[in-house]
Coordinates of C-alpha atoms and ligand atoms in Angstrom, one line a residue:
X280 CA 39.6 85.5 190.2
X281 CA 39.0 88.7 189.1
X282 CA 40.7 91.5 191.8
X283 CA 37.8 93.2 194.0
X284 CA 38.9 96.7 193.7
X285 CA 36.7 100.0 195.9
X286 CA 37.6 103.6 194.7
X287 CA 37.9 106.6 197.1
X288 CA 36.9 109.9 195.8
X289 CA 38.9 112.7 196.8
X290 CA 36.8 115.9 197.3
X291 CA 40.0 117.5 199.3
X292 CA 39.1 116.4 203.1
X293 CA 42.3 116.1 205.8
X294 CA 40.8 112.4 206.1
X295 CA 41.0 111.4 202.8
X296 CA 43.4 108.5 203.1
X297 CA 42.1 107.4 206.2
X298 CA 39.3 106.4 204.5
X299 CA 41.5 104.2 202.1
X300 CA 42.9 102.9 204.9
X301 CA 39.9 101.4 206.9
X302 CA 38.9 100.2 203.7
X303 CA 42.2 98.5 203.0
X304 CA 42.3 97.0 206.8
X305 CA 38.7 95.2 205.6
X306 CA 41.3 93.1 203.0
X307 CA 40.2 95.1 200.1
X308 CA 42.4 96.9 197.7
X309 CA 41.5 100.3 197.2
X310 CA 42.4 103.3 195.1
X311 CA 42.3 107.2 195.5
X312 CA 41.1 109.5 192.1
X313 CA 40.4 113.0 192.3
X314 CA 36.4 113.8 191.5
X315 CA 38.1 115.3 188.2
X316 CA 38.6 112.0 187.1
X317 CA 36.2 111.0 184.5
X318 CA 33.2 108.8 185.2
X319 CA 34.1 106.6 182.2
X320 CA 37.4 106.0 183.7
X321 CA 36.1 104.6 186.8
X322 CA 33.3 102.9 185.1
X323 CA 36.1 100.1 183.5
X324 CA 38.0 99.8 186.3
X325 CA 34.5 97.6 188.0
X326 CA 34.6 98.7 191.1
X327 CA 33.1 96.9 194.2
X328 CA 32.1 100.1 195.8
X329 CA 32.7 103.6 195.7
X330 CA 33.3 105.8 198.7
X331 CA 32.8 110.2 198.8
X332 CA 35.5 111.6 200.8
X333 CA 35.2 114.8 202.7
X334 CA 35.7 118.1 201.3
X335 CA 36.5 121.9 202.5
X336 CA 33.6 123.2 200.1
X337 CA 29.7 124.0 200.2
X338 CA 28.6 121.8 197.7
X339 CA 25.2 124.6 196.9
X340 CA 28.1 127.1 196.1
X341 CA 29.0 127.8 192.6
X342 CA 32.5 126.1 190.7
X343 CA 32.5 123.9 194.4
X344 CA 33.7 120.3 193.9
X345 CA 31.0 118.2 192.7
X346 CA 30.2 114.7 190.5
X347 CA 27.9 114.2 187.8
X348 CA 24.8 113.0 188.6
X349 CA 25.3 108.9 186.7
X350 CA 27.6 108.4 189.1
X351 CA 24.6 107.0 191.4
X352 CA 23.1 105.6 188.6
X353 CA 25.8 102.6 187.6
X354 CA 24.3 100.1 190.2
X355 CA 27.1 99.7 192.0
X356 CA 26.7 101.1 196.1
X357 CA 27.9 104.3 197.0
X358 CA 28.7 105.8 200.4
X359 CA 29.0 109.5 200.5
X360 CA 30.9 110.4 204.0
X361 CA 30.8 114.9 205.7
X362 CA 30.8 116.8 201.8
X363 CA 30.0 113.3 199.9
X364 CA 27.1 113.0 201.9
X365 CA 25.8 116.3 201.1
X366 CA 26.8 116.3 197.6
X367 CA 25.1 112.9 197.2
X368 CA 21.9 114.6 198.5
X369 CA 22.5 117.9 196.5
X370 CA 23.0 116.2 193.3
X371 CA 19.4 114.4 193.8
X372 CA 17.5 117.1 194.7
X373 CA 17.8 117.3 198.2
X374 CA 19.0 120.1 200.5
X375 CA 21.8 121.5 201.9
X376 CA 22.0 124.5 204.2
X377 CA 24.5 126.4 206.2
X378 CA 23.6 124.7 209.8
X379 CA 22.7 127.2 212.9
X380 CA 25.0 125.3 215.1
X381 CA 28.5 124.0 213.8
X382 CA 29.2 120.7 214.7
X383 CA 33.0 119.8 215.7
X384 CA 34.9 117.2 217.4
X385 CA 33.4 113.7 219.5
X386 CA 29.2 113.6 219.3
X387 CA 26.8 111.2 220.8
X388 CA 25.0 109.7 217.4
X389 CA 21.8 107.5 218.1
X390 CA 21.7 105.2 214.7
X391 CA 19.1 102.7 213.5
X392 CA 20.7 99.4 213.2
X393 CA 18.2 98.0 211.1
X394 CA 20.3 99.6 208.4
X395 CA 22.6 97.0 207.2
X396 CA 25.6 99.9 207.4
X397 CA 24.8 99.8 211.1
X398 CA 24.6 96.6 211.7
X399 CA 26.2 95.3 215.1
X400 CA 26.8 98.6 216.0
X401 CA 25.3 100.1 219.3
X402 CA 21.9 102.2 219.1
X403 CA 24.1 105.0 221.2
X404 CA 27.6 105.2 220.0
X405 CA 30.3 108.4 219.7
X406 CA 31.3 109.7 216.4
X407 CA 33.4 112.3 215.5
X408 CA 31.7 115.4 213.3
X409 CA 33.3 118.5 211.3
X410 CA 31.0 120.3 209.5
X411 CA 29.0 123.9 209.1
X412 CA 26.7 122.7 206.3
X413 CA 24.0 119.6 206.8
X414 CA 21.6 117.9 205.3
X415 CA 18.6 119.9 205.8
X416 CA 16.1 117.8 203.6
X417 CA 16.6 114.1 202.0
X418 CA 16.1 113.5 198.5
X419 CA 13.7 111.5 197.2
X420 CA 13.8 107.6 198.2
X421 CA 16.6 108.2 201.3
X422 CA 15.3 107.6 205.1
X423 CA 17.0 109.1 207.7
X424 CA 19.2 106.5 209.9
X425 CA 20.9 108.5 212.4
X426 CA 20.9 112.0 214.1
X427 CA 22.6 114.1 216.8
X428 CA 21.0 116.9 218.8
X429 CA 22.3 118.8 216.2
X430 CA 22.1 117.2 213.0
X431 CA 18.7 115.4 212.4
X432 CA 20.2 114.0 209.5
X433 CA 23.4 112.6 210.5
X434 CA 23.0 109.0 208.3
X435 CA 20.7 108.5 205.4
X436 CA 20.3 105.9 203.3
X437 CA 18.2 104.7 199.6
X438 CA 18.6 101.1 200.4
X439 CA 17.2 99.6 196.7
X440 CA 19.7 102.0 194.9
X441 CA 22.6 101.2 197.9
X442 CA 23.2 104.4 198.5
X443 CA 24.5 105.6 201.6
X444 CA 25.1 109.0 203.5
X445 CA 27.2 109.5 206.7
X446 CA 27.8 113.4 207.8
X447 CA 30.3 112.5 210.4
X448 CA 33.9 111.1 209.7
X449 CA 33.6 106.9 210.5
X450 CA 37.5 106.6 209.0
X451 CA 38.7 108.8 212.5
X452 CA 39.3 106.5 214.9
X453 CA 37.2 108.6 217.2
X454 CA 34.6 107.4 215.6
X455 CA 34.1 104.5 218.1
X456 CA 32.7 102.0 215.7
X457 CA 33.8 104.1 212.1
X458 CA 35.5 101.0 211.0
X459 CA 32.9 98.4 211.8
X460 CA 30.4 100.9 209.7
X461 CA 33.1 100.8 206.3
X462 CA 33.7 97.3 207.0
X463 CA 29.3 97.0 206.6
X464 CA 29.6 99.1 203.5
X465 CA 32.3 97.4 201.5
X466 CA 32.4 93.8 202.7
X467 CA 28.4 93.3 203.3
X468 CA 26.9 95.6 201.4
X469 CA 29.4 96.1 198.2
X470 CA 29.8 92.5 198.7
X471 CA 33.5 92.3 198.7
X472 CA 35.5 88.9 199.5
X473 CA 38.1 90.6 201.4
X474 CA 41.0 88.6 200.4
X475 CA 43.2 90.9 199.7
X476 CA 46.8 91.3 201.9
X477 CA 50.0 92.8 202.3
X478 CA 51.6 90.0 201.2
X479 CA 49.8 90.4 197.7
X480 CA 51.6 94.6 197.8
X481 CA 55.0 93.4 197.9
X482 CA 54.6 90.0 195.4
X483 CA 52.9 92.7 192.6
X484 CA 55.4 95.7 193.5
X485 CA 58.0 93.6 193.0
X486 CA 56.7 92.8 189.5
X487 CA 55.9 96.0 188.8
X488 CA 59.2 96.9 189.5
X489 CA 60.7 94.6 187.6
X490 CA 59.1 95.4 184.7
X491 CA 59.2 99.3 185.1
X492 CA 63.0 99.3 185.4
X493 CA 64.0 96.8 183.1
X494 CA 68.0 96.3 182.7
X495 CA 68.0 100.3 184.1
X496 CA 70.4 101.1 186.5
X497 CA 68.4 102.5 190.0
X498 CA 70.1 104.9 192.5
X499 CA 68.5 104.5 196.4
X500 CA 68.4 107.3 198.5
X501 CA 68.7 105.6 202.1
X502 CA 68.3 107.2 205.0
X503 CA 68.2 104.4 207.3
X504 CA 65.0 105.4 208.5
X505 CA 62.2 102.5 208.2
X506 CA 61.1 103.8 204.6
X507 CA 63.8 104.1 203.0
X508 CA 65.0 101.2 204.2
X509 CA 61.9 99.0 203.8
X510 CA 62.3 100.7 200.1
X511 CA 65.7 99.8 199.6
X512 CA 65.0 96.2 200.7
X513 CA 62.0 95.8 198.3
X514 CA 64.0 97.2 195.1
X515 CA 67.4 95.1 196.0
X516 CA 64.4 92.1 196.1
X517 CA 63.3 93.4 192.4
X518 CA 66.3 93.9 190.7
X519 CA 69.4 93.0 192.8
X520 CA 73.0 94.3 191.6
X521 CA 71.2 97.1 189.2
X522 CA 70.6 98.9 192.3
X523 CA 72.6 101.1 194.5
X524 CA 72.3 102.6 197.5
X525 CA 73.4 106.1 198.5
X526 CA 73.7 107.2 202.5
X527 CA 74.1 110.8 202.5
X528 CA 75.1 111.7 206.3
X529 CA 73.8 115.6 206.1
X530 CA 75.0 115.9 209.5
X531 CA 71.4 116.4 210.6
X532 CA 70.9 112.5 211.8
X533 CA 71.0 111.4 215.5
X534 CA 74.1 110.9 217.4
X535 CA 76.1 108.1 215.8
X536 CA 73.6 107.3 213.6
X537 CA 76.0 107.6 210.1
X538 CA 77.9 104.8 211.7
X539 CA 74.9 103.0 213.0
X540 CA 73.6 102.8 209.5
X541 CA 76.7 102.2 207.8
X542 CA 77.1 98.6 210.2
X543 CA 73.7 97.3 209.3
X544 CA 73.9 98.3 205.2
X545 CA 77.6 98.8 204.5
X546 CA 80.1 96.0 203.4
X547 CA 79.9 94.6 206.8
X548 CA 76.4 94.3 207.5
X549 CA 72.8 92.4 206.2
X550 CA 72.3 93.1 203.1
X551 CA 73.4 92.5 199.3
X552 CA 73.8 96.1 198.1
X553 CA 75.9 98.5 196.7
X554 CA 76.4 100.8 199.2
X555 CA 77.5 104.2 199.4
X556 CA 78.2 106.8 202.5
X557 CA 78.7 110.5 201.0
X558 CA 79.9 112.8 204.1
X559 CA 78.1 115.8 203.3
X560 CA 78.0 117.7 206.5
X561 CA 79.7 120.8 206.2
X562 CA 78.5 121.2 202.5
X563 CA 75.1 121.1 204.7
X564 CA 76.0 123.7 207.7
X565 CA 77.6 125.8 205.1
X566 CA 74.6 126.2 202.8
X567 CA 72.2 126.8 206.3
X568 CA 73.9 129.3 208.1
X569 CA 72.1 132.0 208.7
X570 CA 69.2 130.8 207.4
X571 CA 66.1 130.7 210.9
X572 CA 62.6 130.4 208.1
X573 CA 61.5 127.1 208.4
X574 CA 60.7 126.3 205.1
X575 CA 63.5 128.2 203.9
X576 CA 65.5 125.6 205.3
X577 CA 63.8 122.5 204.4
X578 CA 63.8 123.7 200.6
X579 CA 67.4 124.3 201.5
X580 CA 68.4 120.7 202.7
X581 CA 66.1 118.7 200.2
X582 CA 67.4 120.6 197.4
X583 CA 71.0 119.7 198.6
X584 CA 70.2 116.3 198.7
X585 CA 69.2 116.5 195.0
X586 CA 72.8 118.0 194.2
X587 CA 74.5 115.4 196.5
X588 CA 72.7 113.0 194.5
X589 CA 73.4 114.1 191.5
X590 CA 76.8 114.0 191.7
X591 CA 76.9 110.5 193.0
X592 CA 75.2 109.2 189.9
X593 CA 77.3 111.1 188.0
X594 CA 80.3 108.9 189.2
X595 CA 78.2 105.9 189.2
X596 CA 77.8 106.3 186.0
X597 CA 74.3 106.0 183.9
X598 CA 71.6 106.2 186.4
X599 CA 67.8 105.6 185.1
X600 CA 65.6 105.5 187.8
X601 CA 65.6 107.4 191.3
X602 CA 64.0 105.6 194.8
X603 CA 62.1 107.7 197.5
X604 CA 61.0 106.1 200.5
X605 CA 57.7 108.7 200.2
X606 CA 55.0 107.5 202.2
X607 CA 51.6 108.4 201.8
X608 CA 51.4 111.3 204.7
X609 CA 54.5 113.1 203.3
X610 CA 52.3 112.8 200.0
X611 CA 49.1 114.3 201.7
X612 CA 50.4 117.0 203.6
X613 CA 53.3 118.1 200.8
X614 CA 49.5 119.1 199.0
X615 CA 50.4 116.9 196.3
X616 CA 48.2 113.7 197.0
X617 CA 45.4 115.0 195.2
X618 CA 43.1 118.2 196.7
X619 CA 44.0 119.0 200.3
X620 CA 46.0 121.7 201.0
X621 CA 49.4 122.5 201.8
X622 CA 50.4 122.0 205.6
X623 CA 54.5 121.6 205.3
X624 CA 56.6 120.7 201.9
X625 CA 58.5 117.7 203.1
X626 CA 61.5 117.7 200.9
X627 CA 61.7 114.5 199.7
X628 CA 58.4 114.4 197.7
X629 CA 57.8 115.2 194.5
X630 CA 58.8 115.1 191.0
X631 CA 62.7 116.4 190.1
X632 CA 64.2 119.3 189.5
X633 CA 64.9 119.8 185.4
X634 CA 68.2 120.1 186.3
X635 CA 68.8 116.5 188.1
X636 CA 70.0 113.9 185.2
X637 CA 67.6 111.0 185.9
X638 CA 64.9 109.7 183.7
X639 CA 62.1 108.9 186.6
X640 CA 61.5 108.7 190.4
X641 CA 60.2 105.4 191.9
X642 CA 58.5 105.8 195.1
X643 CA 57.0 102.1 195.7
X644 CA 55.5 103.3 199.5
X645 CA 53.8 106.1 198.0
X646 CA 50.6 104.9 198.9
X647 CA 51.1 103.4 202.5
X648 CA 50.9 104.7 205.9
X649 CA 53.1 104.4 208.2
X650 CA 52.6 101.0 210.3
X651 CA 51.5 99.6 206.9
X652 CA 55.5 100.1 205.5
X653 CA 56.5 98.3 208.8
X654 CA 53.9 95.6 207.7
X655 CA 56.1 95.2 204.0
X656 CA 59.4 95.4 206.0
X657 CA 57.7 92.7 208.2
X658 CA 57.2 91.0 204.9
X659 CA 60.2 91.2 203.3
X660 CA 62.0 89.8 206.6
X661 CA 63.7 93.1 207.6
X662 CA 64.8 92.4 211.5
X663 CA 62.3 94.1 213.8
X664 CA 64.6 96.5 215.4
X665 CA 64.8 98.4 211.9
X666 CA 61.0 98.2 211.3
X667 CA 60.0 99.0 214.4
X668 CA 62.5 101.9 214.5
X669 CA 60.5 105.2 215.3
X670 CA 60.0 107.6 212.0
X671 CA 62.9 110.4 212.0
X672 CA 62.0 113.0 209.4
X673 CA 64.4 113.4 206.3
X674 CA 65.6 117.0 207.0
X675 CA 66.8 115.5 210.6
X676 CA 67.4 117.8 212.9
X677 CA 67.3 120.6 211.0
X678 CA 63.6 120.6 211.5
X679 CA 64.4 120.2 215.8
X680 CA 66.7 123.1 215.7
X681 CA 64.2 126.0 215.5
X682 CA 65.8 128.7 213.9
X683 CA 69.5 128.9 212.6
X684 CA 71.3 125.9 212.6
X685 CA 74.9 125.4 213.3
X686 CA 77.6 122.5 214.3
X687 CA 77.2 123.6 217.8
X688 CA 73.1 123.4 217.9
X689 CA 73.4 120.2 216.5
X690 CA 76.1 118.6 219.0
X691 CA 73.5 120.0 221.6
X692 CA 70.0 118.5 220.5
X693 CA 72.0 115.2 219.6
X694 CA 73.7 115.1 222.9
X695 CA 70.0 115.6 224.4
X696 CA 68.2 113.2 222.3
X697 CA 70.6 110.2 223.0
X698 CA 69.9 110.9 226.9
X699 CA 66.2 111.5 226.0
X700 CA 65.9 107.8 224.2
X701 CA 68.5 106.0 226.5
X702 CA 66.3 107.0 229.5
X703 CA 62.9 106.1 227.4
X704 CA 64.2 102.9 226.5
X705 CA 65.6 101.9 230.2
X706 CA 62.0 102.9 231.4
X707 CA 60.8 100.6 228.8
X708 CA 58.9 103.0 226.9
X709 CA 60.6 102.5 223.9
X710 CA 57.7 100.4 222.1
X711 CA 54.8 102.1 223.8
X712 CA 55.7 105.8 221.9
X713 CA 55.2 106.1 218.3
X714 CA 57.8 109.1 218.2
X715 CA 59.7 110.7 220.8
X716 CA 63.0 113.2 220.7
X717 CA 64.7 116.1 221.9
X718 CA 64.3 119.2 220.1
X719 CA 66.8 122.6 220.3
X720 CA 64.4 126.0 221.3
X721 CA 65.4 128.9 219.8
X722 CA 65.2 130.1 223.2
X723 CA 67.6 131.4 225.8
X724 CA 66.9 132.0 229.3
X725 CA 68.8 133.1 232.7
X726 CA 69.5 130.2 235.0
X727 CA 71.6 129.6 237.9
X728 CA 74.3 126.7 237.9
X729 CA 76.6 126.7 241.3
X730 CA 76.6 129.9 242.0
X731 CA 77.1 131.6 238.4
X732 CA 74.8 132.6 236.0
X733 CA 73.9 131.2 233.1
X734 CA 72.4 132.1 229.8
X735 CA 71.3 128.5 228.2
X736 CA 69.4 127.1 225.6
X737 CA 66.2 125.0 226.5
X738 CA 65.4 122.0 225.2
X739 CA 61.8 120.5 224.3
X740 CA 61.4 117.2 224.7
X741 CA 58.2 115.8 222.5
X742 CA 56.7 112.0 222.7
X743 CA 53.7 111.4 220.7
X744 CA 51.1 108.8 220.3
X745 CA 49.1 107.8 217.3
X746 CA 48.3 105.6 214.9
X747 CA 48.5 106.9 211.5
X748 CA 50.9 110.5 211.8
X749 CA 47.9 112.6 210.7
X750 CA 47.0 113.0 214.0
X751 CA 48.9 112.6 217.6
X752 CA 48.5 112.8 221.4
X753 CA 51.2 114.0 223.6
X754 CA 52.3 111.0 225.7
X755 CA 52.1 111.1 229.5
X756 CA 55.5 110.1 230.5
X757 CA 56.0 109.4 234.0
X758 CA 57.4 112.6 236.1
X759 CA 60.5 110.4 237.1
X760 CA 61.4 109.7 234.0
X761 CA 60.9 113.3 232.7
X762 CA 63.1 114.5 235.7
X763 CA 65.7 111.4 235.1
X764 CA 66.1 113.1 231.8
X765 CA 66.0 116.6 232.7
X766 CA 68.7 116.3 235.3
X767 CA 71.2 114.4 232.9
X768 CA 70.4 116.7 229.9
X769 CA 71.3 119.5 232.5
X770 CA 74.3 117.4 233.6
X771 CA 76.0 116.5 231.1
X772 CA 75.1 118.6 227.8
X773 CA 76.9 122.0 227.9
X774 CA 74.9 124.9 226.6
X775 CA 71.6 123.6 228.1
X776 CA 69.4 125.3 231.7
X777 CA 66.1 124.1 230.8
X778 CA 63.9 121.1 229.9
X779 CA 60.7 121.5 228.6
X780 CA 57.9 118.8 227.9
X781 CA 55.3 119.7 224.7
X782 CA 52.2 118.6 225.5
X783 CA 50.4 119.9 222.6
X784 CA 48.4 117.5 220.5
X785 CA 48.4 116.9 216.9
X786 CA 46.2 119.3 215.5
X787 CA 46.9 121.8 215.9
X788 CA 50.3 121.9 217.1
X789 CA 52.6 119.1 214.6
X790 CA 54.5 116.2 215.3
X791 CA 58.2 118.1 214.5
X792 CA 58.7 121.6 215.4
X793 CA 58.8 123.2 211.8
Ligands
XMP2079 P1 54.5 116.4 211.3 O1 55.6 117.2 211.9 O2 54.2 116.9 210.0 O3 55.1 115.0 211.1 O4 53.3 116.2 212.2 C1 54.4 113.8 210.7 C2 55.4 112.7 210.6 O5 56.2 113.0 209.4 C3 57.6 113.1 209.8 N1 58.1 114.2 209.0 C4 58.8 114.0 207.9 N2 59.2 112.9 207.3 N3 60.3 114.2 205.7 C5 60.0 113.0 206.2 O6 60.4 112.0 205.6 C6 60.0 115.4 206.2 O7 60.3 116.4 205.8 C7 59.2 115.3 207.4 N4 58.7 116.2 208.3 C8 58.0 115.5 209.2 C9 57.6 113.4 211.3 O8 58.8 112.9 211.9 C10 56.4 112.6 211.7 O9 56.7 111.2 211.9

């Protein structure tokens, strides 16, 4: 049966992959090209459907980020969504304006569910809207099929042609009913089957894999974190004893976690793989002292990672291939998954240095969000407590020790972190929280313990929730548990007076601290 297959468009929107992702959580396998990509291209890959992301431009402006006009011509539907749904309307003829008021954030939307896009979806719903341009006259052949008090064109559509305009963002999950609208578009009105699963990513990785490496020997850079190990799994699935698997402990990770990980990968534990522990950490603290910028410092640790990993496959001997546990929001916001722009460089991303002797990277998660990898690990029959293990990012704690870092920060957030999660976890929390931890302030203060003064670090503590990383809310913990953990962290970790909770959201503030 020939594979249904709907393309995303990237015009450079902070959404972008979102909207791949609603897509692929309707069972249909879908791809991200850049709007550089040329028409004939996507014309013989047969797509189902083809969906116009968001973009930071004005499509009336000149050199902005456009399509060619054929491209609503191939009879096959298109949805344009925020900049796709005014370029769709710009490249017809219609118009687009600057709008007097700027629409942001949650927005009552009255639709017309006689449009099969809106079908079973409430006359009165809430979407969420981000935009300074709008639709200020249809082209020819669209009707208008939803509005706003501020947008009297906040859906259009050109049924006969299937052509489809949304100006708000139905892949944000604040869009109260975005995903039945995407799931109208590509399973009723693009017609797609919807048979595609996860199960089908890891059978055709696994081929791919196979075929891509060959007899090649690989080299797995394993953190012990849910992608890399989820990565690691799937490439000991694809080509067994070829692969090796490297644990550098950077001295960055939480408290015992070098031993943890060692148990469950090692000799002793689960898995058939040739496993490595390089103790890096004062090659680590060495190379960051002094150093307070924050990107400074992640540039710092990823590139010592390389180095650490180059001479490991130096003594392992011939090394062809390289494996990342990348997933896709590390791709997005390292600027490098197509046009949105740079938010952090996360350091393991990205192509090699010239200097690093291997012949390519492998990154098989590239493409997946994060509960999607836990979905695989699910798959490949990883035990839940790994895949359900909360994300830890790769430059550790150097990124929760704001400024410099040393041995002694480190002992401190570590100590406070293992309270932090104990406590959490004795709450029963643990499951509810997509991320939580302890982070080191570069701030001192005066407190009083007994009768002395003291002159103590404060510690942040930080628990998120969200869904997909790209955006968070900060978790209301219970107060007794807050001050559970506050009084212990007081306690029993030396160097520490106060305890501070981030309640910031995700944007603008981000999940880590740098
Ligand atoms: P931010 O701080 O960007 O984090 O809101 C989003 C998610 O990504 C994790 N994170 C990283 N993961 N390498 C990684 O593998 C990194 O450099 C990195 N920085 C942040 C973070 O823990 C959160 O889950």
């Amino acid at each position: 049966m020939e594979k249904e297959l709907v393309i995303v468009i990237d015009f450079g929107g902070q959404y972008n992959q979102l909207v791949a992702r609603r897509v692929r959580e309707c069972n249909v396998y879908c791809e991200i090209y850049s709007y550089r990509t040329d028409l004939a291209r996507i014309r013989e890959m047969h797509p189902k459907g083809i969906i116009l992301t968001g973009g930071p431009s004005s499509c009336y402006e000149e050199g902005a980020a456009t399509c060619p006009p054929e491209l609503f011509e191939m009879d096959i539907p298109v949805l344009g969504l925020c900049y796709g749904a005014q370029l769709m309307m710009h490249v017809r003829g219609g118009e687009v304006a600057r709008a007097a008021v700027k629409e942001y954030g949650r927005t009552e939307v009255k639709v017309d569910t006689t449009s099969r896009l809106f079908a079973d979806v409430k006359p009165n719903t809430v979407c969420w809207m981000s935009h300074f341009d709008y639709i200020a006259r249809m082209a020819e052949g669209f009707r208008g099929i939803a509005s706003t008090a501020n947008c009297p064109v906040a859906a259009a559509e050109y049924e006969e042609k299937k052509l489809y305009a949304i100006q708000f963002h139905p892949e944000v999950l604040h869009t109260v009913e975005g995903s039945r609208m995407l799931y109208n578009f590509v399973r009723n009105i693009c017609g797609c089957r919807g048979d595609w699963r996860m199960d089908s990513f890891v059978e055709e990785n696994i081929k791919a894999i196979r075929e891509k490496v060959g007899r090649g020997r690989v080299l797995c850079a394993l953190s012990g974190g849910v992608d890399s190990s989820v990565a690691a799994v799937l490439l000991s699935r694809a080509v067994g004893e070829q692969l090796t698997c490297v644990f550098v402990d950077h001295g960055l990770l939480r408290k015992n976690e070098g031993d943890e990980v060692e148990a469950v990968f090692g000799p002793g534990g689960n898995y058939k793989l040739n496993f490595v522990r390089v103790n890096a950490q004062e090659q680590f603290y060495a190379k960051l002292a002094g150093v307070s910028e924050p990107e400074k410092k992640r540039k710092i640790i990823g590139e010592e990672f390389i180095r650490v990993f180059e001479e490991e496959a130096k003594k392992i001997g011939a090394v062809d291939f390289l494996v990342q546990g990348t997933i896709y929001p590390d791709v997005v916001e390292s600027g490098l998954g197509g046009e949105s722009a740079v938010i952090k460089s996360h350091h393991n991303v990205g192509g090699l240095p010239d200097y690093v002797d291997f012949r390519e990277i492998i990154e098989p998660l590239r493409n997946l969000f994060k509960d999607e990898v836990r979905k695989v690990g699910l798959e490949l029959g990883i035990p839940e407590h790994l895949v359900f293990r909360q994300p830890f990012p790769g430059p550790g704690l150097g990124v929760r020790i704001l400024g410099e870092v040393t041995a002694e920060k480190v002992k401190i957030v570590q100590d406070a972190d293992a309270i932090y999660r104990e406590e959490i976890a004795d709450a029963g929390l643990d499951r509810e929280l997509n991320q939580y931890f302890a982070a080191l302030t570069n701030m001192r203060s005066v407190g009083v313990m007994g009768d002395e003064r003291t002159y103590d670090y404060a510690i942040a503590l930080r628990a998120v929730n969200t869904v997909d990383f790209m955006t968070a809310e900060a978790a209301e913990i219970p107060w007794d548990v807050l001050k559970r953990v506050m009084s212990r962290i007081i306690n029993e970790v030396r160097g520490v007076n106060r305890v501070l909770y981030d309640v910031s959201s995700k944007p603008p503030g981000t999940i880590e601290f740098e």
